[in-house]
Amino acid sequence: KLGMAYKKDDNFGEWYSEVVVNSEMIEYYDISGCYILRPWAMEIWELLKEFFDAEIKKLKLKPYYFPLFVTENVLQKEKDHIEGFAPEVAWVTKSGKSELEAPIAIRPTSETVMYPYFSKWIRSHRDLPLRCNQWCNVVRWEFSNPTPFIRSREFLWQEGHTAFATKEEADEEVLQILELYRRIYEEFLAVPVSKGRKSEMEKFAGGLYTTSVEAFIPNTGRGIQGATSHCLGQNFAKMFDITFENEKGVREMVWQNSWAYTTRSIGVMVMTHGDDKGLVLPPKVAPIQVIVIAVPYKDADTTAIKGACESTVYTLNESGIRADQDTRENYSPGWKYSHWEMKGVPLRIEIGPKDLANKQVRIVRRDNGAKVDIPVTNLVEEVKVLLDEIQKNLFKTAQEKRDACVQVIKTWDEFTTALNNKRLILAPWCDEEEVEKDVKARTKGELGAAKTLCTPFEQPELPEGTLCFASGKQAKKWSFWGRSY
Ligand SMILES: O=C1CCCN[C@@H]1CCCn1cnc2cc(F)c(Cl)cc2c1=O
Ligand SMILES: [Mg+2]
């Protein structure tokens, strides 16, 4: 399929669906909210996993795999932990024709699957810290509008679950993991995010506090949670009796964390960088960073051109660059240019008779369309420089766009105006949950209510006497507000 029917700035929703399909990342499936992840998506997921897995191994995380299924009574161990989530739990009730004695839930997250065994495995302080990570799928049978990568009924993630003897150790790890999530978004996906703390209302109800990295989609003016790192305190230790005998022989409850990022991260990258020609991939996560395309000319030496393409691909791969060539005879060079632009490949190399004669190649950038002729002798160095430039340019452009959407406000009127202008709002807040609830109630509508996205760790100066935009009480902090996914 060539060319896009929808424009990003005119029909964002349709544009997005078209990009993920035309770039061969996604195939729609005949169950609503479920999608097929094709190699162009899975290879990106695997590149992110390669980085994250290596980093958490440095933090001594151990790989586990727990069952997909959890019994009803274990899942419902603690009412307030899953209250509100019950409608999205998927249940197995039959095998073949016969009913199961008791329905079995498919994991929506694995606290209740894991923690009875944490209780069994942790006896002494010598068993701590316990550091468990699993890469798996989870199922949440949500009913709000499904969107590939962004909101699906089954998705892939990693979930880390750790237990420590002290709160200090837990607090430290929460931030170490959050920094890894920032790196995934900013250094690999070239997506700017804000690190911050969730409000009491938005945090994970079963935990002590929640931190997150928050992204923003300018086209829809909506914030989106990129990843989350919770300190659970001793809440689950109490619930599941996870205790240890400390050095003095005194029995204590452990301090726990849990943290995750998901395939949603790929969707955020698509939304951030895509354009009206299709996907635009940051080189760090591009399954193919350079695509080589022969430009045969009627009576030119096609064998020599093919040979030049082969050796170009070989030389680039030898230097660690992910290069490939499109040798399909049944497509024209022009068709191939559009095809690989649709797939978002960062660099295209064209080799025709003129290039051959001049011992050069023509390189075309996907991000800004710039064309440059490079002597074959400088090929690897120039390609590396260009890929690095593209990575930096994509991040810088996205950061400037996101920053341009940020609106600092002081009053309710300014807040509602900014909300209607699809802004990412930074407002002084009294940090009272009642006020947060009130803002939600006052901004309800078909576009969804405004909510707090996070209280950024980087706090601007809050002058004495600054009042909360919503309640008029003394403001305690600056928080990001907006509509969200
Ligand atoms: O976000 C993370 C990081 C990785 C491990 N889990 C936590 C909390 C997950 C919250 N959450 C999120 N969604 C849920 C949906 C459900 F159906 C049920 Cl029963 C529970 C939950 C639920 O606890
Ligand atoms: Mg949910």
PDB file of C-alpha atoms in Angstrom, residues 5-156:
ATOM      1  CA  ALA A   5      -4.937   8.480   3.098  1.00  0.00           C
ATOM      2  CA  TYR A   6      -4.988  10.523   6.312  1.00  0.00           C
ATOM      3  CA  LYS A   7      -2.948  13.482   7.456  1.00  0.00           C
ATOM      4  CA  LYS A   8      -1.548  13.576  10.990  1.00  0.00           C
ATOM      5  CA  ASP A   9      -2.832  17.064  11.745  1.00  0.00           C
ATOM      6  CA  ASP A  10      -6.275  16.492  10.202  1.00  0.00           C
ATOM      7  CA  ASN A  11      -7.343  12.993  11.340  1.00  0.00           C
ATOM      8  CA  PHE A  12      -4.938  11.930  14.059  1.00  0.00           C
ATOM      9  CA  GLY A  13      -6.820   8.765  15.069  1.00  0.00           C
ATOM     10  CA  GLU A  14      -7.167   7.458  11.526  1.00  0.00           C
ATOM     11  CA  TRP A  15      -3.642   8.596  10.659  1.00  0.00           C
ATOM     12  CA  TYR A  16      -2.267   6.580  13.595  1.00  0.00           C
ATOM     13  CA  SER A  17      -4.181   3.417  12.720  1.00  0.00           C
ATOM     14  CA  GLU A  18      -2.994   3.709   9.129  1.00  0.00           C
ATOM     15  CA  VAL A  19       0.654   4.242  10.077  1.00  0.00           C
ATOM     16  CA  VAL A  20       0.871   1.216  12.376  1.00  0.00           C
ATOM     17  CA  VAL A  21      -0.679  -0.981   9.658  1.00  0.00           C
ATOM     18  CA  ASN A  22       1.107   0.420   6.571  1.00  0.00           C
ATOM     19  CA  SER A  23       4.472   0.282   8.325  1.00  0.00           C
ATOM     20  CA  GLU A  24       3.758  -3.430   8.930  1.00  0.00           C
ATOM     21  CA  MET A  25       3.945  -3.132  12.742  1.00  0.00           C
ATOM     22  CA  ILE A  26       0.356  -4.170  13.444  1.00  0.00           C
ATOM     23  CA  GLU A  27      -2.273  -6.397  11.888  1.00  0.00           C
ATOM     24  CA  TYR A  28      -5.815  -5.908  13.217  1.00  0.00           C
ATOM     25  CA  TYR A  29      -7.334  -9.023  14.832  1.00  0.00           C
ATOM     26  CA  ASP A  30     -10.913 -10.247  14.926  1.00  0.00           C
ATOM     27  CA  ILE A  31     -11.215  -9.738  18.687  1.00  0.00           C
ATOM     28  CA  SER A  32     -11.675  -6.099  19.663  1.00  0.00           C
ATOM     29  CA  GLY A  33      -8.722  -4.640  21.571  1.00  0.00           C
ATOM     30  CA  CYS A  34      -6.384  -7.424  20.427  1.00  0.00           C
ATOM     31  CA  TYR A  35      -3.684  -6.844  17.812  1.00  0.00           C
ATOM     32  CA  ILE A  36      -1.068  -8.898  16.015  1.00  0.00           C
ATOM     33  CA  LEU A  37       2.448  -7.553  16.628  1.00  0.00           C
ATOM     34  CA  ARG A  38       4.421  -8.119  13.417  1.00  0.00           C
ATOM     35  CA  PRO A  39       8.231  -8.215  13.175  1.00  0.00           C
ATOM     36  CA  TRP A  40       8.548  -4.440  12.631  1.00  0.00           C
ATOM     37  CA  ALA A  41       7.030  -3.942  16.080  1.00  0.00           C
ATOM     38  CA  MET A  42       8.534  -6.997  17.822  1.00  0.00           C
ATOM     39  CA  GLU A  43      12.061  -6.109  16.681  1.00  0.00           C
ATOM     40  CA  ILE A  44      11.640  -2.688  18.327  1.00  0.00           C
ATOM     41  CA  TRP A  45      10.304  -4.352  21.486  1.00  0.00           C
ATOM     42  CA  GLU A  46      13.335  -6.666  21.464  1.00  0.00           C
ATOM     43  CA  LEU A  47      15.801  -3.781  21.080  1.00  0.00           C
ATOM     44  CA  LEU A  48      14.246  -2.040  24.118  1.00  0.00           C
ATOM     45  CA  LYS A  49      14.210  -5.309  26.048  1.00  0.00           C
ATOM     46  CA  GLU A  50      17.891  -5.906  25.246  1.00  0.00           C
ATOM     47  CA  PHE A  51      18.807  -2.555  26.827  1.00  0.00           C
ATOM     48  CA  PHE A  52      16.479  -2.776  29.837  1.00  0.00           C
ATOM     49  CA  ASP A  53      17.270  -6.406  30.649  1.00  0.00           C
ATOM     50  CA  ALA A  54      21.014  -5.718  30.612  1.00  0.00           C
ATOM     51  CA  GLU A  55      20.538  -2.717  32.905  1.00  0.00           C
ATOM     52  CA  ILE A  56      18.383  -4.507  35.492  1.00  0.00           C
ATOM     53  CA  LYS A  57      20.845  -7.414  35.530  1.00  0.00           C
ATOM     54  CA  LYS A  58      23.402  -4.853  36.702  1.00  0.00           C
ATOM     55  CA  LEU A  59      20.929  -4.143  39.534  1.00  0.00           C
ATOM     56  CA  LYS A  60      20.912  -7.875  40.360  1.00  0.00           C
ATOM     57  CA  LEU A  61      17.385  -8.607  39.109  1.00  0.00           C
ATOM     58  CA  LYS A  62      16.761 -12.307  38.513  1.00  0.00           C
ATOM     59  CA  PRO A  63      14.517 -13.647  35.719  1.00  0.00           C
ATOM     60  CA  TYR A  64      11.358 -15.527  36.782  1.00  0.00           C
ATOM     61  CA  TYR A  65       8.262 -16.785  35.085  1.00  0.00           C
ATOM     62  CA  PHE A  66       5.042 -17.101  37.098  1.00  0.00           C
ATOM     63  CA  PRO A  67       1.791 -18.700  35.907  1.00  0.00           C
ATOM     64  CA  LEU A  68      -0.660 -16.816  33.758  1.00  0.00           C
ATOM     65  CA  PHE A  69      -3.541 -17.978  35.986  1.00  0.00           C
ATOM     66  CA  VAL A  70      -4.583 -16.966  39.471  1.00  0.00           C
ATOM     67  CA  THR A  71      -7.383 -18.327  41.636  1.00  0.00           C
ATOM     68  CA  GLU A  72     -10.333 -16.169  42.580  1.00  0.00           C
ATOM     69  CA  ASN A  73      -9.699 -16.116  46.295  1.00  0.00           C
ATOM     70  CA  VAL A  74      -6.026 -15.213  45.896  1.00  0.00           C
ATOM     71  CA  LEU A  75      -6.808 -12.462  43.370  1.00  0.00           C
ATOM     72  CA  GLN A  76      -9.375 -10.988  45.730  1.00  0.00           C
ATOM     73  CA  LYS A  77      -7.091 -11.302  48.734  1.00  0.00           C
ATOM     74  CA  GLU A  78      -7.336  -7.620  49.488  1.00  0.00           C
ATOM     75  CA  LYS A  79     -10.469  -5.739  48.451  1.00  0.00           C
ATOM     76  CA  ASP A  80      -9.029  -2.209  48.188  1.00  0.00           C
ATOM     77  CA  HIS A  81      -6.129  -3.412  46.053  1.00  0.00           C
ATOM     78  CA  ILE A  82      -8.423  -4.532  43.261  1.00  0.00           C
ATOM     79  CA  GLU A  83     -11.566  -2.577  43.900  1.00  0.00           C
ATOM     80  CA  GLY A  84     -12.475  -0.775  40.713  1.00  0.00           C
ATOM     81  CA  PHE A  85     -10.410  -3.206  38.642  1.00  0.00           C
ATOM     82  CA  ALA A  86     -12.840  -6.126  38.930  1.00  0.00           C
ATOM     83  CA  PRO A  87     -14.690  -5.387  35.671  1.00  0.00           C
ATOM     84  CA  GLU A  88     -11.505  -5.790  33.644  1.00  0.00           C
ATOM     85  CA  VAL A  89     -10.491  -9.202  34.965  1.00  0.00           C
ATOM     86  CA  ALA A  90     -10.755 -11.973  32.347  1.00  0.00           C
ATOM     87  CA  TRP A  91     -11.884 -15.340  33.730  1.00  0.00           C
ATOM     88  CA  VAL A  92     -11.489 -18.947  32.527  1.00  0.00           C
ATOM     89  CA  THR A  93     -14.646 -20.821  33.503  1.00  0.00           C
ATOM     90  CA  LYS A  94     -14.560 -23.962  31.336  1.00  0.00           C
ATOM     91  CA  SER A  95     -12.203 -26.533  29.944  1.00  0.00           C
ATOM     92  CA  GLY A  96     -13.661 -28.253  26.926  1.00  0.00           C
ATOM     93  CA  LYS A  97     -17.314 -28.856  27.680  1.00  0.00           C
ATOM     94  CA  SER A  98     -17.019 -29.054  31.438  1.00  0.00           C
ATOM     95  CA  GLU A  99     -17.265 -26.160  33.864  1.00  0.00           C
ATOM     96  CA  LEU A 100     -14.270 -25.547  36.114  1.00  0.00           C
ATOM     97  CA  GLU A 101     -15.026 -26.054  39.809  1.00  0.00           C
ATOM     98  CA  ALA A 102     -13.902 -22.500  40.464  1.00  0.00           C
ATOM     99  CA  PRO A 103     -13.247 -19.775  37.853  1.00  0.00           C
ATOM    100  CA  ILE A 104      -9.605 -18.929  37.278  1.00  0.00           C
ATOM    101  CA  ALA A 105      -8.467 -15.377  36.447  1.00  0.00           C
ATOM    102  CA  ILE A 106      -5.918 -14.473  33.785  1.00  0.00           C
ATOM    103  CA  ARG A 107      -3.287 -12.209  35.339  1.00  0.00           C
ATOM    104  CA  PRO A 108      -3.933  -8.481  34.909  1.00  0.00           C
ATOM    105  CA  THR A 109      -0.755  -7.953  36.981  1.00  0.00           C
ATOM    106  CA  SER A 110       1.133 -10.426  39.122  1.00  0.00           C
ATOM    107  CA  GLU A 111       1.215  -9.201  42.746  1.00  0.00           C
ATOM    108  CA  THR A 112      -1.285 -11.791  43.920  1.00  0.00           C
ATOM    109  CA  VAL A 113       0.379 -14.535  41.851  1.00  0.00           C
ATOM    110  CA  MET A 114       3.853 -13.845  43.230  1.00  0.00           C
ATOM    111  CA  TYR A 115       3.504 -12.637  46.785  1.00  0.00           C
ATOM    112  CA  PRO A 116       2.266 -15.829  48.447  1.00  0.00           C
ATOM    113  CA  TYR A 117       5.594 -17.312  47.258  1.00  0.00           C
ATOM    114  CA  PHE A 118       7.610 -14.306  48.359  1.00  0.00           C
ATOM    115  CA  SER A 119       6.121 -15.050  51.779  1.00  0.00           C
ATOM    116  CA  LYS A 120       7.331 -18.651  51.529  1.00  0.00           C
ATOM    117  CA  TRP A 121      10.796 -17.804  50.167  1.00  0.00           C
ATOM    118  CA  ILE A 122      11.641 -14.919  52.534  1.00  0.00           C
ATOM    119  CA  ARG A 123      12.421 -16.080  56.070  1.00  0.00           C
ATOM    120  CA  SER A 124      15.623 -14.359  57.108  1.00  0.00           C
ATOM    121  CA  HIS A 125      17.353 -11.075  56.286  1.00  0.00           C
ATOM    122  CA  ARG A 126      19.790 -13.310  54.378  1.00  0.00           C
ATOM    123  CA  ASP A 127      17.000 -13.921  51.867  1.00  0.00           C
ATOM    124  CA  LEU A 128      16.872 -10.196  51.110  1.00  0.00           C
ATOM    125  CA  PRO A 129      16.901  -8.310  48.867  1.00  0.00           C
ATOM    126  CA  LEU A 130      14.661 -10.417  46.669  1.00  0.00           C
ATOM    127  CA  ARG A 131      14.701  -9.085  43.128  1.00  0.00           C
ATOM    128  CA  CYS A 132      12.292 -10.624  40.615  1.00  0.00           C
ATOM    129  CA  ASN A 133      11.525  -9.565  37.053  1.00  0.00           C
ATOM    130  CA  GLN A 134       9.370 -11.240  34.463  1.00  0.00           C
ATOM    131  CA  TRP A 135       8.744 -10.461  30.793  1.00  0.00           C
ATOM    132  CA  CYS A 136       5.225 -11.529  29.957  1.00  0.00           C
ATOM    133  CA  ASN A 137       1.776 -10.606  28.685  1.00  0.00           C
ATOM    134  CA  VAL A 138      -1.090  -9.397  30.854  1.00  0.00           C
ATOM    135  CA  VAL A 139      -4.820  -9.161  30.135  1.00  0.00           C
ATOM    136  CA  ARG A 140      -7.135  -6.343  31.176  1.00  0.00           C
ATOM    137  CA  TRP A 141     -10.533  -6.517  29.533  1.00  0.00           C
ATOM    138  CA  GLU A 142     -11.008  -2.763  29.247  1.00  0.00           C
ATOM    139  CA  PHE A 143     -13.920  -1.191  27.445  1.00  0.00           C
ATOM    140  CA  SER A 144     -12.650   2.304  26.633  1.00  0.00           C
ATOM    141  CA  ASN A 145     -11.628   2.812  23.021  1.00  0.00           C
ATOM    142  CA  PRO A 146      -8.918   0.291  22.136  1.00  0.00           C
ATOM    143  CA  THR A 147      -5.861   1.653  20.295  1.00  0.00           C
ATOM    144  CA  PRO A 148      -2.910  -0.368  18.979  1.00  0.00           C
ATOM    145  CA  PHE A 149      -0.014  -0.309  21.496  1.00  0.00           C
ATOM    146  CA  ILE A 150      -1.694   2.452  23.567  1.00  0.00           C
ATOM    147  CA  ARG A 151      -4.672   0.577  24.986  1.00  0.00           C
ATOM    148  CA  SER A 152      -5.163  -3.114  24.251  1.00  0.00           C
ATOM    149  CA  ARG A 153      -6.813  -5.951  26.164  1.00  0.00           C
ATOM    150  CA  GLU A 154      -3.595  -7.934  26.096  1.00  0.00           C
ATOM    151  CA  PHE A 155      -0.159  -6.319  26.098  1.00  0.00           C
ATOM    152  CA  LEU A 156       3.479  -7.203  26.695  1.00  0.00           C
TER     153      LEU A 156
END
